[in-house]
C-alpha cells in the first residue's frame, strides 16, 4: 500500500482523548463522518497537511488572499492584524519578523490539480521516480474524492500553524 508515509495516528488519539474543546469536538465530528480508518489514512499519509504545504511553499502568487466569502475574508484579515500586533508586542527580543506572520487561504480543491499536487508530494516525500509520485498523487486524489464533501472537506483546509521560515 503506497498510502503509508507518516507518524502513526494512534499517538494523536491517545493525547486528544484526555481533553476537550469546541475545536476538538468539531474535529471528532468530522472524523466520525468519514470514519476513523479513513481519517487514519489521511493523517498517516500527511494528506491533511498538503493544502498548507502548497500555499506556504509552492504557490508564490502575491496579492490578496480570498477565503470562503467576503465576510469571512474581512474577519480573518482583521484577526490577522490583531495577531501581528500581539506577536510584535510580545517579541521583546526582536526575533519575530512581521513578514513571517502569514495569513494563507488554503483550499482542498488545489489538490485536484496534478500540477499543484505533484510538487507538494515531491516536497513532502522522497520517491525514486516521477511515475511513483504521479501514482501516489492519484491515490491521494482517489481517497479525497471518497470522503464527505471530497476536496471541499473542511479538514483539508482547517490549519492554524505558527512557524518560521528561518529553518
JSON list of C-alpha atoms in Angstrom, two decimals:
[
{"chain": "A", "resi": 1, "resn": "UNK", "atom": "CA", "xyz": [0.00, 0.00, 0.00]},
{"chain": "A", "resi": 2, "resn": "UNK", "atom": "CA", "xyz": [1.56, 3.26, -1.15]},
{"chain": "A", "resi": 3, "resn": "UNK", "atom": "CA", "xyz": [-0.50, 5.28, 1.33]},
{"chain": "A", "resi": 4, "resn": "UNK", "atom": "CA", "xyz": [1.65, 4.84, 4.44]},
{"chain": "A", "resi": 5, "resn": "UNK", "atom": "CA", "xyz": [4.27, 7.55, 4.97]},
{"chain": "A", "resi": 6, "resn": "UNK", "atom": "CA", "xyz": [3.79, 9.33, 8.31]},
{"chain": "A", "resi": 7, "resn": "UNK", "atom": "CA", "xyz": [3.81, 9.22, 12.12]},
{"chain": "A", "resi": 8, "resn": "UNK", "atom": "CA", "xyz": [1.13, 6.90, 13.50]},
{"chain": "A", "resi": 9, "resn": "UNK", "atom": "CA", "xyz": [-2.29, 8.41, 14.03]},
{"chain": "A", "resi": 10, "resn": "UNK", "atom": "CA", "xyz": [-2.84, 6.37, 17.20]},
{"chain": "A", "resi": 11, "resn": "UNK", "atom": "CA", "xyz": [-0.49, 8.67, 19.16]},
{"chain": "A", "resi": 12, "resn": "UNK", "atom": "CA", "xyz": [-2.70, 11.65, 18.33]},
{"chain": "A", "resi": 13, "resn": "UNK", "atom": "CA", "xyz": [-5.80, 9.81, 19.55]},
{"chain": "A", "resi": 14, "resn": "UNK", "atom": "CA", "xyz": [-4.18, 8.99, 22.89]},
{"chain": "A", "resi": 15, "resn": "UNK", "atom": "CA", "xyz": [-3.31, 12.64, 23.55]},
{"chain": "A", "resi": 16, "resn": "UNK", "atom": "CA", "xyz": [-6.57, 14.10, 22.19]},
{"chain": "A", "resi": 17, "resn": "UNK", "atom": "CA", "xyz": [-8.64, 11.69, 24.30]},
{"chain": "A", "resi": 18, "resn": "UNK", "atom": "CA", "xyz": [-7.73, 13.46, 27.54]},
{"chain": "A", "resi": 19, "resn": "UNK", "atom": "CA", "xyz": [-9.01, 16.95, 26.81]},
{"chain": "A", "resi": 20, "resn": "UNK", "atom": "CA", "xyz": [-11.94, 18.62, 25.16]},
{"chain": "A", "resi": 21, "resn": "UNK", "atom": "CA", "xyz": [-12.71, 21.92, 23.48]},
{"chain": "A", "resi": 22, "resn": "UNK", "atom": "CA", "xyz": [-15.16, 23.12, 20.84]},
{"chain": "A", "resi": 23, "resn": "UNK", "atom": "CA", "xyz": [-12.44, 22.63, 18.21]},
{"chain": "A", "resi": 24, "resn": "UNK", "atom": "CA", "xyz": [-11.72, 19.06, 19.32]},
{"chain": "A", "resi": 25, "resn": "UNK", "atom": "CA", "xyz": [-15.43, 18.27, 19.48]},
{"chain": "A", "resi": 26, "resn": "UNK", "atom": "CA", "xyz": [-15.93, 19.65, 15.94]},
{"chain": "A", "resi": 27, "resn": "UNK", "atom": "CA", "xyz": [-12.88, 17.73, 14.70]},
{"chain": "A", "resi": 28, "resn": "UNK", "atom": "CA", "xyz": [-14.13, 14.48, 16.23]},
{"chain": "A", "resi": 29, "resn": "UNK", "atom": "CA", "xyz": [-17.48, 15.02, 14.50]},
{"chain": "A", "resi": 30, "resn": "UNK", "atom": "CA", "xyz": [-15.73, 15.45, 11.14]},
{"chain": "A", "resi": 31, "resn": "UNK", "atom": "CA", "xyz": [-13.65, 12.32, 11.76]},
{"chain": "A", "resi": 32, "resn": "UNK", "atom": "CA", "xyz": [-16.70, 10.25, 12.70]},
{"chain": "A", "resi": 33, "resn": "UNK", "atom": "CA", "xyz": [-18.42, 11.38, 9.47]},
{"chain": "A", "resi": 34, "resn": "UNK", "atom": "CA", "xyz": [-15.63, 9.89, 7.34]},
{"chain": "A", "resi": 35, "resn": "UNK", "atom": "CA", "xyz": [-14.73, 7.01, 9.64]},
{"chain": "A", "resi": 36, "resn": "UNK", "atom": "CA", "xyz": [-11.65, 6.59, 11.80]},
{"chain": "A", "resi": 37, "resn": "UNK", "atom": "CA", "xyz": [-9.83, 4.31, 9.36]},
{"chain": "A", "resi": 38, "resn": "UNK", "atom": "CA", "xyz": [-10.23, 6.83, 6.53]},
{"chain": "A", "resi": 39, "resn": "UNK", "atom": "CA", "xyz": [-9.02, 9.64, 8.80]},
{"chain": "A", "resi": 40, "resn": "UNK", "atom": "CA", "xyz": [-6.09, 7.47, 9.86]},
{"chain": "A", "resi": 41, "resn": "UNK", "atom": "CA", "xyz": [-5.05, 7.09, 6.21]},
{"chain": "A", "resi": 42, "resn": "UNK", "atom": "CA", "xyz": [-5.38, 10.85, 5.62]},
{"chain": "A", "resi": 43, "resn": "UNK", "atom": "CA", "xyz": [-3.32, 11.57, 8.73]},
{"chain": "A", "resi": 44, "resn": "UNK", "atom": "CA", "xyz": [-0.70, 8.85, 8.30]},
{"chain": "A", "resi": 45, "resn": "UNK", "atom": "CA", "xyz": [-0.03, 9.96, 4.72]},
{"chain": "A", "resi": 46, "resn": "UNK", "atom": "CA", "xyz": [0.11, 13.65, 5.62]},
{"chain": "A", "resi": 47, "resn": "UNK", "atom": "CA", "xyz": [-2.74, 14.44, 3.23]},
{"chain": "A", "resi": 48, "resn": "UNK", "atom": "CA", "xyz": [-4.22, 16.80, 5.82]},
{"chain": "A", "resi": 49, "resn": "UNK", "atom": "CA", "xyz": [-1.08, 18.99, 5.52]},
{"chain": "A", "resi": 50, "resn": "UNK", "atom": "CA", "xyz": [-0.93, 19.14, 1.75]},
{"chain": "A", "resi": 51, "resn": "UNK", "atom": "CA", "xyz": [-3.04, 22.29, 1.30]},
{"chain": "A", "resi": 52, "resn": "UNK", "atom": "CA", "xyz": [-0.77, 24.10, 3.75]},
{"chain": "A", "resi": 53, "resn": "UNK", "atom": "CA", "xyz": [2.41, 22.88, 2.03]},
{"chain": "A", "resi": 54, "resn": "UNK", "atom": "CA", "xyz": [1.06, 24.11, -1.30]},
{"chain": "A", "resi": 55, "resn": "UNK", "atom": "CA", "xyz": [0.14, 27.59, -0.04]},
{"chain": "A", "resi": 56, "resn": "UNK", "atom": "CA", "xyz": [3.23, 28.16, 2.09]},
{"chain": "A", "resi": 57, "resn": "UNK", "atom": "CA", "xyz": [5.97, 26.67, -0.05]},
{"chain": "A", "resi": 58, "resn": "UNK", "atom": "CA", "xyz": [4.77, 26.25, -3.64]},
{"chain": "A", "resi": 59, "resn": "UNK", "atom": "CA", "xyz": [2.11, 28.84, -4.53]},
{"chain": "A", "resi": 60, "resn": "UNK", "atom": "CA", "xyz": [4.13, 32.02, -4.98]},
{"chain": "A", "resi": 61, "resn": "UNK", "atom": "CA", "xyz": [1.26, 34.25, -6.08]},
{"chain": "A", "resi": 62, "resn": "UNK", "atom": "CA", "xyz": [1.28, 37.61, -4.40]},
{"chain": "A", "resi": 63, "resn": "UNK", "atom": "CA", "xyz": [-1.72, 39.73, -3.66]},
{"chain": "A", "resi": 64, "resn": "UNK", "atom": "CA", "xyz": [-4.88, 39.40, -1.68]},
{"chain": "A", "resi": 65, "resn": "UNK", "atom": "CA", "xyz": [-5.90, 36.09, -0.17]},
{"chain": "A", "resi": 66, "resn": "UNK", "atom": "CA", "xyz": [-9.57, 35.15, -0.53]},
{"chain": "A", "resi": 67, "resn": "UNK", "atom": "CA", "xyz": [-11.36, 32.74, 1.75]},
{"chain": "A", "resi": 68, "resn": "UNK", "atom": "CA", "xyz": [-14.92, 31.39, 1.60]},
{"chain": "A", "resi": 69, "resn": "UNK", "atom": "CA", "xyz": [-16.67, 34.73, 1.16]},
{"chain": "A", "resi": 70, "resn": "UNK", "atom": "CA", "xyz": [-16.07, 38.46, 1.56]},
{"chain": "A", "resi": 71, "resn": "UNK", "atom": "CA", "xyz": [-17.32, 38.46, 5.17]},
{"chain": "A", "resi": 72, "resn": "UNK", "atom": "CA", "xyz": [-15.00, 35.66, 6.27]},
{"chain": "A", "resi": 73, "resn": "UNK", "atom": "CA", "xyz": [-12.11, 37.18, 4.34]},
{"chain": "A", "resi": 74, "resn": "UNK", "atom": "CA", "xyz": [-12.63, 40.51, 6.12]},
{"chain": "A", "resi": 75, "resn": "UNK", "atom": "CA", "xyz": [-12.90, 38.84, 9.54]},
{"chain": "A", "resi": 76, "resn": "UNK", "atom": "CA", "xyz": [-9.76, 36.75, 9.04]},
{"chain": "A", "resi": 77, "resn": "UNK", "atom": "CA", "xyz": [-7.79, 39.78, 7.85]},
{"chain": "A", "resi": 78, "resn": "UNK", "atom": "CA", "xyz": [-8.89, 41.70, 10.97]},
{"chain": "A", "resi": 79, "resn": "UNK", "atom": "CA", "xyz": [-7.82, 38.82, 13.22]},
{"chain": "A", "resi": 80, "resn": "UNK", "atom": "CA", "xyz": [-4.53, 38.56, 11.36]},
{"chain": "A", "resi": 81, "resn": "UNK", "atom": "CA", "xyz": [-3.77, 42.23, 12.08]},
{"chain": "A", "resi": 82, "resn": "UNK", "atom": "CA", "xyz": [-4.52, 41.65, 15.78]},
{"chain": "A", "resi": 83, "resn": "UNK", "atom": "CA", "xyz": [-2.25, 38.60, 15.81]},
{"chain": "A", "resi": 84, "resn": "UNK", "atom": "CA", "xyz": [0.57, 40.55, 14.18]},
{"chain": "A", "resi": 85, "resn": "UNK", "atom": "CA", "xyz": [0.21, 43.25, 16.86]},
{"chain": "A", "resi": 86, "resn": "UNK", "atom": "CA", "xyz": [0.17, 40.62, 19.61]},
{"chain": "A", "resi": 87, "resn": "UNK", "atom": "CA", "xyz": [3.37, 38.97, 18.37]},
{"chain": "A", "resi": 88, "resn": "UNK", "atom": "CA", "xyz": [5.06, 42.30, 17.73]},
{"chain": "A", "resi": 89, "resn": "UNK", "atom": "CA", "xyz": [4.27, 43.41, 21.31]},
{"chain": "A", "resi": 90, "resn": "UNK", "atom": "CA", "xyz": [5.27, 40.04, 22.78]},
{"chain": "A", "resi": 91, "resn": "UNK", "atom": "CA", "xyz": [8.54, 39.88, 20.86]},
{"chain": "A", "resi": 92, "resn": "UNK", "atom": "CA", "xyz": [10.79, 41.61, 23.38]},
{"chain": "A", "resi": 93, "resn": "UNK", "atom": "CA", "xyz": [13.98, 40.27, 21.79]},
{"chain": "A", "resi": 94, "resn": "UNK", "atom": "CA", "xyz": [13.10, 41.24, 18.22]},
{"chain": "A", "resi": 95, "resn": "UNK", "atom": "CA", "xyz": [13.22, 37.69, 16.83]},
{"chain": "A", "resi": 96, "resn": "UNK", "atom": "CA", "xyz": [9.87, 37.63, 15.03]},
{"chain": "A", "resi": 97, "resn": "UNK", "atom": "CA", "xyz": [9.71, 39.30, 11.65]},
{"chain": "A", "resi": 98, "resn": "UNK", "atom": "CA", "xyz": [6.39, 40.83, 10.68]},
{"chain": "A", "resi": 99, "resn": "UNK", "atom": "CA", "xyz": [6.63, 39.16, 7.26]},
{"chain": "A", "resi": 100, "resn": "UNK", "atom": "CA", "xyz": [6.82, 35.76, 8.98]},
{"chain": "A", "resi": 101, "resn": "UNK", "atom": "CA", "xyz": [3.24, 36.14, 10.27]},
{"chain": "A", "resi": 102, "resn": "UNK", "atom": "CA", "xyz": [1.19, 34.91, 7.34]},
{"chain": "A", "resi": 103, "resn": "UNK", "atom": "CA", "xyz": [-2.49, 34.57, 6.56]},
{"chain": "A", "resi": 104, "resn": "UNK", "atom": "CA", "xyz": [-2.93, 31.96, 3.85]},
{"chain": "A", "resi": 105, "resn": "UNK", "atom": "CA", "xyz": [-6.13, 30.76, 2.22]},
{"chain": "A", "resi": 106, "resn": "UNK", "atom": "CA", "xyz": [-5.70, 27.02, 1.91]},
{"chain": "A", "resi": 107, "resn": "UNK", "atom": "CA", "xyz": [-8.11, 25.13, -0.33]},
{"chain": "A", "resi": 108, "resn": "UNK", "atom": "CA", "xyz": [-8.50, 21.38, -0.57]},
{"chain": "A", "resi": 109, "resn": "UNK", "atom": "CA", "xyz": [-9.61, 21.94, -4.16]},
{"chain": "A", "resi": 110, "resn": "UNK", "atom": "CA", "xyz": [-5.97, 22.71, -5.04]},
{"chain": "A", "resi": 111, "resn": "UNK", "atom": "CA", "xyz": [-5.26, 19.01, -4.50]},
{"chain": "A", "resi": 112, "resn": "UNK", "atom": "CA", "xyz": [-7.42, 18.09, -7.53]},
{"chain": "A", "resi": 113, "resn": "UNK", "atom": "CA", "xyz": [-4.85, 19.60, -9.87]},
{"chain": "A", "resi": 114, "resn": "UNK", "atom": "CA", "xyz": [-1.87, 17.36, -10.70]},
{"chain": "A", "resi": 115, "resn": "UNK", "atom": "CA", "xyz": [0.24, 20.45, -11.48]},
{"chain": "A", "resi": 116, "resn": "UNK", "atom": "CA", "xyz": [-0.23, 21.51, -7.84]},
{"chain": "A", "resi": 117, "resn": "UNK", "atom": "CA", "xyz": [-0.30, 18.12, -6.12]},
{"chain": "A", "resi": 118, "resn": "UNK", "atom": "CA", "xyz": [2.82, 16.64, -7.74]},
{"chain": "A", "resi": 119, "resn": "UNK", "atom": "CA", "xyz": [5.13, 19.42, -6.43]},
{"chain": "A", "resi": 120, "resn": "UNK", "atom": "CA", "xyz": [3.55, 19.05, -2.98]},
{"chain": "A", "resi": 121, "resn": "UNK", "atom": "CA", "xyz": [4.36, 15.34, -2.91]},
{"chain": "A", "resi": 122, "resn": "UNK", "atom": "CA", "xyz": [7.86, 15.94, -4.23]},
{"chain": "A", "resi": 123, "resn": "UNK", "atom": "CA", "xyz": [8.46, 18.40, -1.38]},
{"chain": "A", "resi": 124, "resn": "UNK", "atom": "CA", "xyz": [6.99, 16.17, 1.32]},
{"chain": "A", "resi": 125, "resn": "UNK", "atom": "CA", "xyz": [8.31, 12.74, 0.33]},
{"chain": "A", "resi": 126, "resn": "UNK", "atom": "CA", "xyz": [11.21, 11.06, -1.41]},
{"chain": "A", "resi": 127, "resn": "UNK", "atom": "CA", "xyz": [10.31, 8.95, -4.42]},
{"chain": "A", "resi": 128, "resn": "UNK", "atom": "CA", "xyz": [12.84, 7.46, -6.82]},
{"chain": "A", "resi": 129, "resn": "UNK", "atom": "CA", "xyz": [10.97, 8.37, -9.98]},
{"chain": "A", "resi": 130, "resn": "UNK", "atom": "CA", "xyz": [8.21, 10.65, -11.21]},
{"chain": "A", "resi": 131, "resn": "UNK", "atom": "CA", "xyz": [5.86, 7.80, -12.09]},
{"chain": "A", "resi": 132, "resn": "UNK", "atom": "CA", "xyz": [5.74, 6.83, -8.39]},
{"chain": "A", "resi": 133, "resn": "UNK", "atom": "CA", "xyz": [4.94, 10.44, -7.48]},
{"chain": "A", "resi": 134, "resn": "UNK", "atom": "CA", "xyz": [2.13, 10.57, -10.04]},
{"chain": "A", "resi": 135, "resn": "UNK", "atom": "CA", "xyz": [0.72, 7.21, -8.88]},
{"chain": "A", "resi": 136, "resn": "UNK", "atom": "CA", "xyz": [0.76, 8.41, -5.25]},
{"chain": "A", "resi": 137, "resn": "UNK", "atom": "CA", "xyz": [-0.90, 11.69, -6.34]},
{"chain": "A", "resi": 138, "resn": "UNK", "atom": "CA", "xyz": [-3.72, 9.73, -7.95]},
{"chain": "A", "resi": 139, "resn": "UNK", "atom": "CA", "xyz": [-4.08, 7.57, -4.83]},
{"chain": "A", "resi": 140, "resn": "UNK", "atom": "CA", "xyz": [-4.36, 10.76, -2.76]},
{"chain": "A", "resi": 141, "resn": "UNK", "atom": "CA", "xyz": [-6.98, 12.21, -5.13]},
{"chain": "A", "resi": 142, "resn": "UNK", "atom": "CA", "xyz": [-8.99, 8.99, -5.13]},
{"chain": "A", "resi": 143, "resn": "UNK", "atom": "CA", "xyz": [-9.01, 8.92, -1.34]},
{"chain": "A", "resi": 144, "resn": "UNK", "atom": "CA", "xyz": [-10.05, 12.58, -1.02]},
{"chain": "A", "resi": 145, "resn": "UNK", "atom": "CA", "xyz": [-12.84, 12.12, -3.57]},
{"chain": "A", "resi": 146, "resn": "UNK", "atom": "CA", "xyz": [-14.38, 9.46, -1.31]},
{"chain": "A", "resi": 147, "resn": "UNK", "atom": "CA", "xyz": [-14.56, 11.50, 1.92]},
{"chain": "A", "resi": 148, "resn": "UNK", "atom": "CA", "xyz": [-17.60, 13.64, 2.81]},
{"chain": "A", "resi": 149, "resn": "UNK", "atom": "CA", "xyz": [-17.55, 16.82, 0.68]},
{"chain": "A", "resi": 150, "resn": "UNK", "atom": "CA", "xyz": [-14.49, 15.50, -1.17]},
{"chain": "A", "resi": 151, "resn": "UNK", "atom": "CA", "xyz": [-11.95, 18.21, -1.94]},
{"chain": "A", "resi": 152, "resn": "UNK", "atom": "CA", "xyz": [-14.06, 20.74, -0.03]},
{"chain": "A", "resi": 153, "resn": "UNK", "atom": "CA", "xyz": [-13.89, 18.80, 3.24]},
{"chain": "A", "resi": 154, "resn": "UNK", "atom": "CA", "xyz": [-13.06, 21.32, 5.97]},
{"chain": "A", "resi": 155, "resn": "UNK", "atom": "CA", "xyz": [-10.34, 19.09, 7.45]},
{"chain": "A", "resi": 156, "resn": "UNK", "atom": "CA", "xyz": [-8.30, 19.68, 4.29]},
{"chain": "A", "resi": 157, "resn": "UNK", "atom": "CA", "xyz": [-8.25, 23.43, 4.84]},
{"chain": "A", "resi": 158, "resn": "UNK", "atom": "CA", "xyz": [-8.53, 23.77, 8.61]},
{"chain": "A", "resi": 159, "resn": "UNK", "atom": "CA", "xyz": [-4.99, 24.53, 9.61]},
{"chain": "A", "resi": 160, "resn": "UNK", "atom": "CA", "xyz": [-3.55, 27.02, 12.05]},
{"chain": "A", "resi": 161, "resn": "UNK", "atom": "CA", "xyz": [0.18, 26.97, 12.47]},
{"chain": "A", "resi": 162, "resn": "UNK", "atom": "CA", "xyz": [2.96, 29.06, 13.90]},
{"chain": "A", "resi": 163, "resn": "UNK", "atom": "CA", "xyz": [6.18, 28.57, 12.01]},
{"chain": "A", "resi": 164, "resn": "UNK", "atom": "CA", "xyz": [9.30, 30.32, 10.92]},
{"chain": "A", "resi": 165, "resn": "UNK", "atom": "CA", "xyz": [10.93, 30.30, 7.53]},
{"chain": "A", "resi": 166, "resn": "UNK", "atom": "CA", "xyz": [14.42, 30.67, 9.01]},
{"chain": "A", "resi": 167, "resn": "UNK", "atom": "CA", "xyz": [14.97, 26.94, 9.31]}
]
